[in-house]
Tab-separated table of C-alpha atoms in Angstrom:
chain	number	residue	atom	x	y	z
A	119	MET	CA	106.601	228.755	48.731
A	120	LYS	CA	109.833	229.641	46.957
A	121	LEU	CA	113.092	227.783	47.497
A	122	TRP	CA	114.828	230.615	49.375
A	123	GLN	CA	111.833	230.868	51.701
A	124	LYS	CA	111.919	227.128	52.396
A	125	ILE	CA	115.665	227.209	53.081
A	126	PHE	CA	115.277	230.254	55.306
A	127	LEU	CA	112.339	228.784	57.239
A	128	TYR	CA	113.842	225.320	57.763
A	129	THR	CA	117.255	226.698	58.704
A	130	MET	CA	115.658	229.191	61.069
A	131	ILE	CA	113.644	226.479	62.798
A	132	LEU	CA	116.701	224.231	63.131
A	133	VAL	CA	118.842	227.069	64.518
A	134	MET	CA	116.170	228.106	67.027
A	135	LEU	CA	115.688	224.507	68.135
A	136	ALA	CA	119.435	223.994	68.492
A	137	VAL	CA	119.915	227.226	70.470
A	138	SER	CA	116.857	226.612	72.681
A	139	ILE	CA	117.665	222.967	73.392
A	140	THR	CA	121.320	223.759	74.129
A	141	SER	CA	120.380	226.667	76.421
A	142	ILE	CA	117.748	224.644	78.266
A	143	LEU	CA	120.121	221.712	78.742
A	144	LEU	CA	122.811	224.031	80.115
A	145	LEU	CA	120.263	225.727	82.382
A	146	LYS	CA	118.943	222.401	83.663
A	147	ASN	CA	122.484	221.244	84.311
A	148	SER	CA	123.244	224.422	86.248
A	149	PHE	CA	119.960	224.145	88.153
A	150	SER	CA	120.650	220.504	88.999
A	151	LEU	CA	124.083	221.417	90.372
A	152	ALA	CA	122.614	224.283	92.420
A	153	MET	CA	119.834	222.035	93.682
A	154	GLU	CA	122.265	219.321	94.704
A	155	GLN	CA	124.324	221.841	96.628
A	156	ARG	CA	121.201	223.134	98.380
A	157	LYS	CA	120.081	219.598	99.206
A	158	GLN	CA	123.476	218.846	100.726
A	159	SER	CA	123.251	222.023	102.756
A	160	VAL	CA	119.678	221.302	103.897
A	161	TYR	CA	120.504	217.714	104.788
A	162	SER	CA	123.530	218.865	106.793
A	163	GLU	CA	121.295	221.344	108.603
A	164	HIS	CA	118.725	218.583	109.218
A	165	GLU	CA	121.389	216.349	110.729
A	166	PHE	CA	122.811	219.225	112.786
A	167	LEU	CA	119.403	220.043	114.314
A	168	LEU	CA	118.773	216.417	115.286
A	169	THR	CA	122.296	215.957	116.672
A	170	SER	CA	121.924	219.124	118.731
A	171	PHE	CA	118.521	217.955	120.001
A	172	ARG	CA	119.910	214.541	121.039
A	173	SER	CA	122.713	216.263	122.989
A	174	LEU	CA	120.159	218.470	124.696
A	175	MET	CA	118.041	215.434	125.642
A	176	LEU	CA	121.097	213.771	127.147
A	177	THR	CA	121.803	216.861	129.219
A	178	GLU	CA	118.169	217.063	130.373
A	179	ARG	CA	118.158	213.413	131.429
A	180	LEU	CA	121.290	213.926	133.490
A	181	ARG	CA	119.843	217.049	135.081
A	182	ALA	CA	116.553	215.299	135.884
A	183	ASN	CA	118.422	212.159	136.935
A	184	ALA	CA	116.043	210.159	134.774
A	185	VAL	CA	116.633	207.245	132.462
A	186	VAL	CA	114.051	208.428	129.921
A	187	LEU	CA	112.211	211.721	129.699
A	188	ASP	CA	108.455	211.569	129.450
A	189	GLU	CA	106.569	212.829	126.383
A	190	GLU	CA	105.530	216.056	128.047
A	191	ALA	CA	109.133	216.974	128.866
A	192	LEU	CA	110.081	215.946	125.346
A	193	ARG	CA	107.533	218.340	123.804
A	194	SER	CA	108.681	221.111	126.119
A	195	ASN	CA	112.279	220.662	125.074
A	196	MET	CA	111.259	220.521	121.394
A	197	ALA	CA	109.483	223.842	121.753
A	198	ASP	CA	112.457	225.395	123.575
A	199	THR	CA	114.921	224.087	121.002
A	200	PHE	CA	113.059	224.630	117.708
A	201	GLY	CA	110.687	227.445	118.518
A	202	ASP	CA	112.929	230.154	117.047
A	203	SER	CA	114.291	228.078	114.144
A	204	LYS	CA	113.927	229.587	110.656
A	205	SER	CA	113.436	226.156	109.199
A	206	GLY	CA	110.197	224.327	109.868
A	207	ILE	CA	110.443	221.060	111.780
A	208	ALA	CA	107.826	218.502	112.791
A	209	PHE	CA	107.829	215.226	114.727
A	210	PHE	CA	105.401	212.370	114.075
A	211	ASP	CA	104.993	209.105	115.957
A	212	ARG	CA	104.632	205.714	114.308
A	213	ASP	CA	100.869	206.246	113.960
A	214	ASN	CA	101.471	209.393	111.895
A	215	LYS	CA	100.216	211.483	114.791
A	216	GLN	CA	101.932	214.850	115.013
A	217	VAL	CA	103.897	215.188	118.236
A	218	TYR	CA	105.323	218.649	117.653
A	219	ALA	CA	105.695	221.259	114.858
A	220	ASN	CA	107.179	224.724	115.167
A	221	LYS	CA	104.848	225.982	112.383
A	222	ARG	CA	102.171	224.850	110.013
A	223	MET	CA	103.528	222.889	107.079
A	224	LYS	CA	101.956	221.171	104.038
A	225	ILE	CA	103.998	218.022	104.282
A	226	PRO	CA	103.716	215.619	101.295
A	227	LYS	CA	102.111	212.399	102.547
A	228	VAL	CA	104.200	210.332	100.139
A	229	LEU	CA	107.324	211.534	101.913
A	230	ILE	CA	106.357	209.931	105.258
A	231	ASP	CA	105.255	206.770	103.450
A	232	ALA	CA	108.597	206.585	101.671
A	233	VAL	CA	110.488	206.893	104.976
A	234	LYS	CA	108.288	204.238	106.593
A	235	THR	CA	108.968	201.832	103.765
A	236	SER	CA	112.754	202.223	103.477
A	237	SER	CA	113.763	203.763	106.857
A	238	ILE	CA	116.333	205.920	105.058
A	239	PRO	CA	116.236	209.731	104.723
A	240	HIS	CA	114.225	211.154	101.815
A	241	MET	CA	113.956	214.614	100.307
A	242	GLN	CA	111.209	216.119	98.148
A	243	VAL	CA	110.556	219.523	96.516
A	244	GLN	CA	107.058	220.977	96.594
A	245	ASN	CA	105.853	224.567	96.126
A	246	HIS	CA	109.356	226.094	96.258
A	247	ARG	CA	110.074	224.244	99.503
A	248	LEU	CA	112.440	221.387	100.190
A	249	TYR	CA	111.228	218.739	102.649
A	250	THR	CA	113.654	216.332	104.366
A	251	ALA	CA	112.359	213.285	106.244
A	252	SER	CA	114.156	210.700	108.377
A	253	VAL	CA	113.461	208.127	111.076
A	254	GLU	CA	115.041	209.023	114.437
A	255	SER	CA	115.104	207.162	117.780
A	256	ILE	CA	114.482	209.636	120.609
A	257	GLU	CA	114.049	208.538	124.217
A	258	GLY	CA	113.519	204.944	123.204
A	259	LYS	CA	110.860	205.684	120.600
A	260	ASN	CA	111.010	206.097	116.830
A	261	TYR	CA	109.843	209.406	115.433
A	262	TYR	CA	109.502	210.664	111.876
A	263	VAL	CA	111.293	213.986	111.708
A	264	ILE	CA	110.501	216.314	108.815
A	265	THR	CA	112.180	219.647	108.167
A	266	GLU	CA	111.041	222.333	105.724
A	267	ASN	CA	113.432	224.765	103.993
A	268	ASP	CA	112.578	227.623	101.657
A	269	ILE	CA	114.326	227.327	98.240
A	270	LYS	CA	112.681	230.274	96.528
A	271	ASP	CA	116.089	231.785	95.795
A	272	VAL	CA	117.180	228.727	93.772
A	273	MET	CA	113.840	228.416	91.976
A	274	GLY	CA	113.727	232.170	91.397
A	275	THR	CA	117.202	232.115	89.885
A	276	TYR	CA	116.133	229.218	87.629
A	277	GLU	CA	113.007	231.021	86.473
A	278	ASP	CA	114.925	234.250	85.861
A	279	MET	CA	117.521	232.432	83.812
A	280	LEU	CA	114.780	230.643	81.851
A	281	HIS	CA	113.172	233.997	81.064
A	282	GLN	CA	116.534	235.413	80.013
A	283	ILE	CA	117.120	232.438	77.768
A	284	GLN	CA	113.764	233.019	76.082
A	285	VAL	CA	114.592	236.678	75.519
A	286	ILE	CA	118.076	235.840	74.251
A	287	SER	CA	116.679	233.121	71.973
A	288	MET	CA	114.174	235.505	70.427
A	289	SER	CA	116.868	238.149	69.969
A	290	CYS	CA	119.199	235.585	68.401
A	291	ALA	CA	116.373	234.371	66.183
A	292	MET	CA	115.722	237.878	64.900
A	293	GLY	CA	119.414	238.503	64.314
A	294	MET	CA	119.882	235.115	62.672
A	295	SER	CA	116.827	235.692	60.473
A	296	LEU	CA	118.327	238.880	59.064
A	297	ILE	CA	121.696	237.195	58.477
A	298	LEU	CA	120.033	234.112	56.963
A	299	ILE	CA	117.966	236.169	54.523
A	300	VAL	CA	121.098	237.900	53.243
A	301	VAL	CA	123.151	234.675	53.083
A	302	VAL	CA	120.403	232.632	51.399
A	303	LYS	CA	119.753	235.387	48.858
A	304	LEU	CA	123.470	235.576	48.020
A	305	LEU	CA	123.859	231.794	47.795
A	306	LEU	CA	120.800	231.403	45.561
A	307	MET	CA	121.666	234.341	43.287
A	308	PRO	CA	123.356	231.987	40.733
A	309	LEU	CA	120.240	229.773	40.804
A	310	LYS	CA	118.120	232.831	40.059
A	311	ARG	CA	120.343	233.607	37.051
A	312	VAL	CA	120.021	229.985	35.884
A	313	ASN	CA	116.241	230.178	36.279
A	314	GLU	CA	116.000	233.430	34.320
A	315	GLY	CA	118.319	232.129	31.608
A	316	THR	CA	116.344	228.886	31.348
A	317	ARG	CA	113.113	230.854	31.005
A	318	GLU	CA	114.578	232.887	28.130
A	319	ILE	CA	115.868	229.725	26.429
A	320	ALA	CA	112.455	228.068	26.864
A	321	GLN	CA	110.843	231.126	25.234
A	322	GLY	CA	112.979	230.600	22.122
A	323	ASN	CA	116.055	232.750	22.791
A	324	TYR	CA	118.533	229.959	22.030
A	325	HIS	CA	121.433	232.432	21.786
A	326	LYS	CA	121.122	233.116	25.514
A	327	ARG	CA	124.021	231.879	27.651
A	328	ILE	CA	124.041	231.765	31.459
A	329	ARG	CA	126.992	233.355	33.213
A	330	GLU	CA	129.225	230.805	34.945
A	331	ARG	CA	131.114	231.575	38.151
A	332	GLY	CA	133.131	229.286	40.413
A	333	ASN	CA	133.148	225.495	40.490
A	334	ASP	CA	130.195	224.669	42.740
A	335	GLU	CA	127.054	222.705	41.833
A	336	LEU	CA	125.176	225.801	40.627
A	337	SER	CA	128.055	226.701	38.283
A	338	GLU	CA	128.010	223.143	36.988
A	339	LEU	CA	124.246	223.440	36.464
A	340	ALA	CA	124.741	226.711	34.535
A	341	ARG	CA	127.443	225.040	32.431
A	342	ASN	CA	125.164	222.097	31.626
A	343	MET	CA	122.311	224.467	30.774
A	344	ASN	CA	124.597	226.310	28.350
A	345	ILE	CA	125.602	222.999	26.762
A	346	MET	CA	121.919	222.085	26.454
A	347	ALA	CA	121.131	225.495	24.918
A	348	GLU	CA	123.929	225.022	22.368
A	349	ALA	CA	122.619	221.551	21.483
A	350	VAL	CA	119.062	222.877	21.137
A	351	GLU	CA	120.298	225.783	19.020
A	352	ARG	CA	122.199	223.402	16.750
A	353	ASN	CA	119.200	221.116	16.396
A	354	VAL	CA	116.855	224.019	15.712
A	355	ARG	CA	119.272	225.397	13.125
A	356	ALA	CA	119.524	221.937	11.547
A	357	LEU	CA	115.733	221.628	11.465
A	358	GLU	CA	115.477	225.082	9.921
A	359	ASP	CA	118.061	224.093	7.328
A	360	VAL	CA	116.139	220.894	6.602
A	361	ALA	CA	112.909	222.842	6.280
A	362	GLU	CA	114.595	225.372	4.001
A	363	ASP	CA	116.135	222.574	1.902
A	364	ARG	CA	112.761	220.895	1.587
A	365	LYS	CA	111.182	224.155	0.534
A	366	HIS	CA	113.869	224.664	-2.125
A	367	PHE	CA	113.509	221.037	-3.154
A	368	ILE	CA	109.744	221.354	-3.605
A	369	ASP	CA	110.101	224.714	-5.380
A	370	ASN	CA	112.716	223.304	-7.752
A	371	LEU	CA	110.706	220.137	-8.312
A	372	SER	CA	107.615	222.170	-9.123
A	373	HIS	CA	109.623	224.307	-11.514
A	374	GLU	CA	111.267	221.332	-13.212
A	375	MET	CA	107.950	219.549	-13.625
A	376	LYS	CA	106.166	222.678	-14.821
A	377	THR	CA	108.433	223.301	-17.837
A	378	PRO	CA	108.005	219.920	-19.619
A	379	LEU	CA	104.316	219.753	-18.708
A	380	THR	CA	103.777	223.191	-20.244
A	381	SER	CA	105.498	222.080	-23.447
A	382	ILE	CA	103.571	218.811	-23.587
A	383	LEU	CA	100.214	220.498	-23.003
A	384	GLY	CA	101.020	223.304	-25.439
A	385	PHE	CA	101.989	221.121	-28.356
A	386	SER	CA	99.199	218.656	-27.563
A	387	ASP	CA	96.729	221.545	-27.862
A	388	LEU	CA	98.263	222.546	-31.186
A	389	LEU	CA	97.847	219.013	-32.517
A	390	GLN	CA	94.269	218.964	-31.300
A	391	ILE	CA	93.235	222.499	-32.391
A	392	LYS	CA	94.843	222.670	-35.839
A	393	LYS	CA	92.622	221.063	-38.432
A	394	GLU	CA	95.249	220.954	-41.083
A	395	ILE	CA	98.818	220.205	-40.062
A	396	SER	CA	101.699	219.114	-42.236
A	397	ASP	CA	103.556	215.895	-41.628
A	398	GLU	CA	106.692	217.879	-40.924
A	399	SER	CA	104.973	219.953	-38.202
A	400	ARG	CA	103.279	216.907	-36.725
A	401	ILE	CA	106.593	215.070	-36.489
A	402	GLU	CA	108.206	218.145	-34.911
A	403	TYR	CA	105.435	218.536	-32.328
A	404	ALA	CA	105.432	214.818	-31.538
A	405	GLY	CA	109.222	214.891	-31.173
A	406	ILE	CA	109.039	217.752	-28.693
A	407	ILE	CA	106.314	215.980	-26.707
A	408	LYS	CA	108.373	212.781	-26.677
A	409	GLU	CA	111.512	214.658	-25.627
A	410	GLU	CA	109.746	216.396	-22.747
A	411	ALA	CA	108.017	213.180	-21.660
A	412	THR	CA	111.358	211.382	-21.712
A	413	ARG	CA	112.816	214.161	-19.621
A	414	MET	CA	109.944	213.845	-17.104
A	415	ARG	CA	110.465	210.072	-16.924
A	416	ALA	CA	114.177	210.552	-16.276
A	417	LEU	CA	113.379	213.202	-13.649
A	418	SER	CA	110.860	210.984	-11.836
A	419	GLY	CA	113.237	208.010	-11.978
A	420	LYS	CA	116.126	209.989	-10.534
A	421	LEU	CA	113.871	211.511	-7.884
A	422	MET	CA	112.539	208.103	-6.832
A	423	GLU	CA	116.058	206.687	-6.689
A	424	LEU	CA	117.234	209.651	-4.584
A	425	ILE	CA	114.335	209.206	-2.141
A	426	THR	CA	114.777	205.449	-1.715
A	427	VAL	CA	118.594	205.355	-1.292
A	428	GLY	CA	118.456	206.220	2.399
A	429	GLU	CA	115.428	203.998	3.094
A	430	ALA	CA	116.101	200.851	1.108
A	431	LYS	CA	117.847	197.892	2.747
A	432	LEU	CA	121.208	197.572	1.074
A	433	ASP	CA	122.267	194.266	-0.461
A	434	TRP	CA	125.875	194.067	0.712
A	435	LYS	CA	128.170	191.749	-1.198
A	436	GLN	CA	131.885	191.422	-1.707
A	437	GLU	CA	132.585	192.441	-5.283
A	438	ASP	CA	135.802	192.183	-7.289
A	439	MET	CA	136.436	195.790	-8.297
A	440	ALA	CA	138.379	194.904	-11.461
A	441	GLU	CA	135.498	192.799	-12.786
A	442	LEU	CA	132.821	195.296	-11.721
A	443	PHE	CA	134.662	198.236	-13.319
A	444	ALA	CA	135.123	196.224	-16.523
A	445	GLU	CA	131.376	195.510	-16.623
A	446	ILE	CA	130.491	199.143	-15.959
A	447	GLY	CA	133.089	200.370	-18.442
A	448	ALA	CA	131.621	198.211	-21.213
A	449	SER	CA	128.186	199.779	-20.694
A	450	LEU	CA	129.478	203.340	-20.447
A	451	LYS	CA	131.800	203.061	-23.449
A	452	VAL	CA	128.742	202.908	-25.713
A	453	ILE	CA	127.580	206.299	-24.398
A	454	ALA	CA	131.079	207.786	-24.723
A	455	ASP	CA	131.446	206.515	-28.292
A	456	LYS	CA	128.076	208.008	-29.181
A	457	HIS	CA	129.422	211.426	-28.165
A	458	HIS	CA	132.796	210.773	-29.807
A	459	LEU	CA	134.718	210.775	-26.481
A	460	HIS	CA	137.786	208.769	-25.435
A	461	PHE	CA	136.803	206.631	-22.469
A	462	SER	CA	138.768	204.473	-20.031
A	463	CYS	CA	137.462	202.547	-16.995
A	464	GLU	CA	139.662	200.183	-14.961
A	465	ALA	CA	140.381	199.292	-11.350
A	466	GLU	CA	142.923	197.396	-9.271
A	467	ALA	CA	141.883	193.834	-8.512
A	468	GLY	CA	140.544	193.406	-4.988
A	469	MET	CA	137.396	192.812	-2.958
A	470	LEU	CA	135.112	195.510	-1.488
A	471	TRP	CA	131.758	195.284	0.313
A	472	VAL	CA	129.225	197.255	-1.775
A	473	ASP	CA	125.612	197.295	-2.928
A	474	ARG	CA	126.183	196.358	-6.550
A	475	GLU	CA	123.281	198.282	-8.095
A	476	LEU	CA	123.888	201.456	-6.091
A	477	PHE	CA	127.603	201.328	-6.886
A	478	LYS	CA	126.856	201.025	-10.590
A	479	SER	CA	124.374	203.927	-10.313
A	480	LEU	CA	127.115	206.019	-8.661
A	481	LEU	CA	129.551	205.546	-11.554
A	482	TYR	CA	126.809	205.885	-14.205
A	483	ASN	CA	125.762	209.268	-12.822
A	484	LEU	CA	129.326	210.562	-12.483
A	485	VAL	CA	130.218	209.510	-16.014
A	486	ASP	CA	126.899	210.865	-17.334
A	487	ASN	CA	127.770	214.267	-15.829
A	488	ALA	CA	131.272	214.064	-17.334
A	489	VAL	CA	129.790	213.267	-20.767
A	490	LYS	CA	127.417	216.257	-20.548
A	491	ALA	CA	130.304	218.562	-19.610
A	492	SER	CA	132.668	217.322	-22.353
A	493	SER	CA	133.004	218.287	-25.990
A	494	GLU	CA	133.662	215.939	-28.909
A	495	GLY	CA	137.182	214.523	-28.892
A	496	GLY	CA	137.554	214.936	-25.151
A	497	SER	CA	138.615	212.235	-22.704
A	498	ILE	CA	136.962	210.668	-19.657
A	499	TRP	CA	138.648	208.161	-17.378
A	500	VAL	CA	137.550	206.218	-14.329
A	501	LEU	CA	140.214	204.720	-12.067
A	502	GLY	CA	139.920	202.613	-8.901
A	503	GLN	CA	142.713	201.489	-6.564
A	504	PHE	CA	143.296	200.400	-2.945
A	505	GLU	CA	145.273	202.713	-0.662
A	506	ASP	CA	145.824	202.377	3.129
A	507	GLY	CA	142.766	200.217	3.732
A	508	GLN	CA	140.521	202.371	1.518
A	509	PHE	CA	139.221	202.046	-2.018
A	510	CYS	CA	139.823	205.259	-3.975
A	511	ILE	CA	137.860	206.176	-7.091
A	512	GLU	CA	138.727	208.988	-9.477
A	513	VAL	CA	136.402	210.158	-12.258
A	514	ALA	CA	137.977	212.858	-14.451
A	515	ASP	CA	137.056	214.734	-17.609
A	516	GLU	CA	138.386	217.584	-19.748
A	517	GLY	CA	135.088	219.414	-19.959
A	518	VAL	CA	133.859	222.906	-19.115
A	519	GLY	CA	134.668	222.541	-15.415
A	520	ILE	CA	132.959	224.108	-12.413
A	521	PRO	CA	133.680	227.579	-10.997
A	522	LYS	CA	135.234	227.340	-7.511
A	523	GLU	CA	132.406	229.312	-5.893
A	524	GLU	CA	129.886	226.739	-7.210
A	525	ILE	CA	131.618	223.555	-6.012
A	526	ASP	CA	129.991	223.523	-2.554
A	527	LYS	CA	126.504	223.739	-4.084
A	528	ILE	CA	126.617	221.146	-6.850
A	529	THR	CA	125.439	218.251	-4.638
A	530	GLN	CA	122.218	220.071	-3.757
A	531	ALA	CA	119.126	218.622	-5.391
A	532	PHE	CA	118.088	220.454	-8.605
A	533	TYR	CA	121.174	222.688	-8.530
A	534	MET	CA	122.686	223.196	-11.996
A	535	VAL	CA	125.746	225.264	-12.812
A	536	ASP	CA	124.665	225.790	-16.427
A	537	LYS	CA	120.889	225.342	-16.499
A	538	VAL	CA	120.555	225.806	-20.287
A	539	ARG	CA	123.222	223.208	-21.049
A	540	SER	CA	121.901	220.776	-18.430
A	541	ARG	CA	118.307	220.978	-19.652
A	542	ALA	CA	119.402	220.697	-23.230
A	543	SER	CA	121.151	217.417	-22.365
A	544	GLY	CA	118.212	216.146	-20.336
A	545	GLY	CA	119.649	216.857	-16.886
A	546	ALA	CA	117.578	217.785	-13.841
A	547	GLY	CA	120.257	218.528	-11.236
A	548	LEU	CA	119.665	215.327	-9.236
A	549	GLY	CA	122.634	213.204	-10.325
A	550	LEU	CA	125.284	214.517	-7.913
A	551	ALA	CA	122.796	214.674	-5.025
A	552	LEU	CA	122.110	210.988	-5.663
A	553	CYS	CA	125.856	210.252	-5.831
A	554	LEU	CA	126.401	211.924	-2.455
A	555	GLU	CA	123.654	209.779	-0.891
A	556	ILE	CA	125.145	206.596	-2.354
A	557	VAL	CA	128.664	207.455	-1.117
A	558	SER	CA	127.283	208.234	2.362
A	559	ALA	CA	125.418	204.904	2.398
A	560	HIS	CA	128.784	203.210	1.722
A	561	ARG	CA	130.443	205.149	4.582
A	562	GLY	CA	132.623	207.061	2.175
A	563	VAL	CA	133.518	210.660	1.346
A	564	MET	CA	133.394	212.518	-1.964
A	565	ARG	CA	135.074	215.743	-3.002
A	566	PHE	CA	135.458	217.740	-6.220
A	567	GLU	CA	138.438	219.460	-7.787
A	568	SER	CA	137.633	221.677	-10.741
A	569	GLU	CA	138.278	224.964	-12.507
A	570	ALA	CA	136.336	226.619	-15.294
A	571	GLN	CA	137.347	225.274	-18.717
A	572	GLN	CA	139.925	222.959	-17.079
A	573	GLY	CA	137.859	219.845	-16.498
A	574	THR	CA	136.662	218.191	-13.281
A	575	HIS	CA	138.085	215.520	-10.953
A	576	VAL	CA	135.722	213.637	-8.616
A	577	LEU	CA	137.594	211.843	-5.806
A	578	ILE	CA	135.841	209.192	-3.683
A	579	ARG	CA	137.219	207.215	-0.737
A	580	MET	CA	135.380	204.196	0.677
A	581	LYS	CA	136.444	202.409	3.858
A	582	GLY	CA	137.489	198.761	3.844
A	583	GLY	CA	138.407	196.457	1.029
A	584	LYS	CA	141.611	194.653	0.243
A	585	ALA	CA	143.658	194.430	-2.929
A	586	SER	CA	144.319	191.005	-4.418
A	587	ALA	CA	147.785	189.527	-3.802
């Protein structure tokens, strides 16, 4: 059963119960009032008949000059007095023996018993008739007097009204059912839209948005569903991006591994196939094999380092930046001198929480990239200083630079601006991707400023740290 059907059915039942119960209570109240009025009237008539009969008996005694009338005279007077009465009346003695009755009556036995027990007047309704019983002393004897009155008019009115209430209730129920169907449909229309929108979202249409109207609970539900759809869409897009990045990563890795392997296998075959080979050719082939093998070792090392940065547990220690930069600078100056480059590496004294080996790898990779991009006689400098609670690093060179449209892509794994130059210098396009991972692990940010043929500036900011006094 659908929700609108449940709401309609339950509301309909409650309305019908409320209308029926209210109508019946009002009818019973009206009937009780009418019945009380009739009982008062019947009791007054009962008392009037008995008072009139006592007066008649007094007159008869005076006429007969008797102290007490005998039972035969009493019955005769009862017949003369009550013979033409519309109401039924009967007299019983103390042995429940009927003394007189103006007509046949089905008197409830419990009524006489009740009067015997309490000696006060009682009234009882049976078969649309109202019976009134009382104990009366007539001519020195106690009699049970019972009168019968027809109350079909009151009962008929009650039954007619009850029938009318049933008809009215059914008519109201039909009218209310039509109104309820329309109202429930209108009220649940937003829920239907939410349901349809949710179904579309569940089927993969994450661009779907549910229309929001008003500020009620259903509008709030639609708003929350839209927020959920946006979150799902973002997550799906992120997963798609991750999947696409992984695909590119695997494609690039396959390509990068294929080139040196092809060279190694090719020249190995030449060494194996050729029976006669000069020392000069052998040295050349061996050099190429060694160069490609070295390149593969560097590629696998960088790849392993890139993979483990985000998974390895970092060894955090407070390091003096001036001392660490001096140590790194001494190692890197050898590489710079080999390429005939001017090199400078220094930092402001102060302590910073870092993973020592990862931090050294960060600067080694940045300087290695700067060396590859620079020509003989160029300059490379690495500077570190504390600013506003952050440690700022700048690595700059005067090399070939990076076109502006390429800057956003250079931290992608295996991406190389100049593939020929990078491969010639042993690069695989993993250095800057590794640097980005290391900076992220240190809760820092890295950005690049560069123009073609104007050199490159790498700017890094790491949170925390404090300069020495």
